[in-house]
Amino acid sequence: MTTEHATHPTATHVAALPGSITPALLRRLTALVAAAPDAVRVTTSAPYTGVPLADLPVSTPGDVENAFARARVAQKSWAATPIAERKRILLRYHDLVLARQDEALDLMQAENGKTRRDAFLEVVDIGIVSRYYARNAAKYLGPKRRRGAIPLLTHTTELRHPKGVVTVVSPWNYPLSMAAGDTIAALMAGNAVVQKPDTQTALTALWSMDLMYEAGLPRDVWQMVIGRGSSIGDPLMDNADYMMFTGSTASGRKIASNAGRRLIGASLELGGKNPMIVLDDADIEKAAEGAVAACFPSAGQLCVSIERLYVAESIRDEFVAAFTTRAQKLTIGAAYDYSMDVGSLTTPAQLKTVTEHVDDAVAKGATVLAGGRARPDLGPLFYEPTILTDVTPDMTLYDHETFGPVVSIYTYRDAEEAVTLANATSYGLNASVWSRNGARGRAVAARVHAGTVNVNEAFAAAWGSVDAPMGGMGDSGLGRRHGADGLLKYTEPQTIAHQRIQGFTPPARIGPETWAALLTGALKLLKTAGVR
């Protein structure tokens, strides 16, 4: 059964394209696509209104091959570029992104349909990531002395070499963060990049690449191709020295299989059905506010957003009332300013999925506490922030990722049950735990099967801690972005061991049996002395 919609989020009507998206800007960006002058074109639409937005050239498999050929030439000189010079370029890029952020915000909103405040977080993210890798790459990539096989006699050094040309396949939901964030680390490690952004949000990705050129990156070190995976996916995989993919778990499995066939590395950030646990000692008002921030940013089209909410029985009613009230007060609509709380979904396919998931749940007995309907009066792809209870395992959204502004609330008896319920999924990307007791919250978080877990925060604390690795467990992916892992995955480690004076072969005047006894004694002595 469903409850009556007592109130709906405040609505405003759609806005026209901002003045910064000029024909000159569109021509400049689309000219950056690696495609022939007479290429077939594809037109994208603005989610807010459905009106045509970009007219993009489509790359052929031959265009992809040519891009890789140019990238291989450019990569050799780029790899020889001192890290200090790469750092200078990246810090200049950092400044350009911040200075020209209004262009990026307009493009993200026009292509993706998110609110300006959600788009701004992508600008912040790229600022943090670019500064972090610019300032730390020398430490991570520089030669490192390692302990030798024989103390004092073996001089051992670890070197890091770039993989070569990296393929980056980036999604539509975070068009700046996902397009630039992974590329920054690959470039800083000395690689060239051939990237396929999602066609829907290609302008934002092209804008980012254009700014990197302006910052000083040599041409051909970073290139972009446009097209369907069914058309250009094979050359993107077959020419790659490493694959970085963000997208669905189904596609990730295929990429992992193909990477294994070619014996190249792959990093995959895939789907999630992320849980939030509200412990019985949580600050209810703060947790309710945190749940809004966890479930509805970018209209729920965020890999690390929360879709499952577990609340202690003792505080269930109070929490649900506080959360529902906040959700019903959110402003939903289109505006190229900071006035909206929730924007549009991005594609008709995503609206279809969200609608089907909610309708299926309602038909099978779920209760709608807030939202639960599309808003065509605002624009073609708007859907209200939706809260459901009484969700059961026979409903599609119980364990399938919705990727929209929809969350289901469940109750539990004790923390042990909460952890069990949170872990009852094949996914393991992100989670959130709320408690007044930080030590207790961290202890519960450590038991949740997820690559990142935030205590008294939704996802931004872990995501923004770029010195720490971020990625998924289980069906949520392989590999990590951020931190040392996010840079070193784009490199090949090499060990150089220089043996001096005496090695493991016995000298001419010592027999093998005597030599074995001497080495045995030496090993015992080293262990006694505490040598590592």
CSV table of N, CA and C in Angstrom, one decimal, residues 13 23 33 173 252 254 300 320 331 342 347 420 429 434 489 494 520:
chain,number,residue,atom,x,y,z
A,13,HIS,N,10.5,26.0,-12.4
A,13,HIS,CA,10.4,25.6,-13.8
A,13,HIS,C,11.8,25.6,-14.4
A,23,PRO,N,28.0,29.1,-29.3
A,23,PRO,CA,28.4,28.3,-30.5
A,23,PRO,C,29.9,28.2,-30.6
A,33,VAL,N,37.7,16.3,-30.5
A,33,VAL,CA,37.5,14.9,-30.6
A,33,VAL,C,38.4,14.3,-31.7
A,173,ASN,N,27.7,10.3,-15.0
A,173,ASN,CA,27.1,10.9,-13.8
A,173,ASN,C,28.0,11.9,-13.1
A,252,GLY,N,32.0,-4.1,-16.4
A,252,GLY,CA,33.3,-4.3,-15.7
A,252,GLY,C,33.8,-5.7,-15.8
A,254,LYS,N,33.2,-7.8,-18.2
A,254,LYS,CA,33.7,-8.1,-19.6
A,254,LYS,C,35.1,-7.5,-19.7
A,300,GLY,N,20.6,11.3,-6.9
A,300,GLY,CA,20.9,9.9,-6.5
A,300,GLY,C,21.8,9.1,-7.5
A,320,VAL,N,12.7,8.6,11.2
A,320,VAL,CA,11.9,8.6,10.0
A,320,VAL,C,11.2,9.9,9.8
A,331,THR,N,14.0,21.6,-2.5
A,331,THR,CA,13.6,22.2,-3.7
A,331,THR,C,14.1,21.4,-4.9
A,342,VAL,N,17.8,19.6,-5.6
A,342,VAL,CA,17.8,18.4,-6.4
A,342,VAL,C,17.5,18.8,-7.8
A,347,THR,N,19.2,10.7,-18.2
A,347,THR,CA,18.8,10.1,-19.4
A,347,THR,C,17.4,9.5,-19.3
A,420,THR,N,25.1,-7.3,9.8
A,420,THR,CA,24.7,-8.5,9.0
A,420,THR,C,23.9,-8.0,7.8
A,429,LEU,N,30.9,-1.0,-2.1
A,429,LEU,CA,31.6,0.2,-2.5
A,429,LEU,C,31.7,1.2,-1.3
A,434,TRP,N,26.4,6.1,11.7
A,434,TRP,CA,26.1,7.3,12.6
A,434,TRP,C,26.0,6.9,14.0
A,489,LYS,N,49.3,2.4,-9.6
A,489,LYS,CA,48.7,1.4,-10.5
A,489,LYS,C,49.0,1.7,-11.9
A,494,GLN,N,60.1,-1.9,-11.1
A,494,GLN,CA,61.3,-2.6,-11.6
A,494,GLN,C,62.3,-2.6,-10.4
A,520,THR,N,74.0,-20.8,6.6
A,520,THR,CA,73.0,-21.1,7.7
A,520,THR,C,73.3,-20.3,8.9
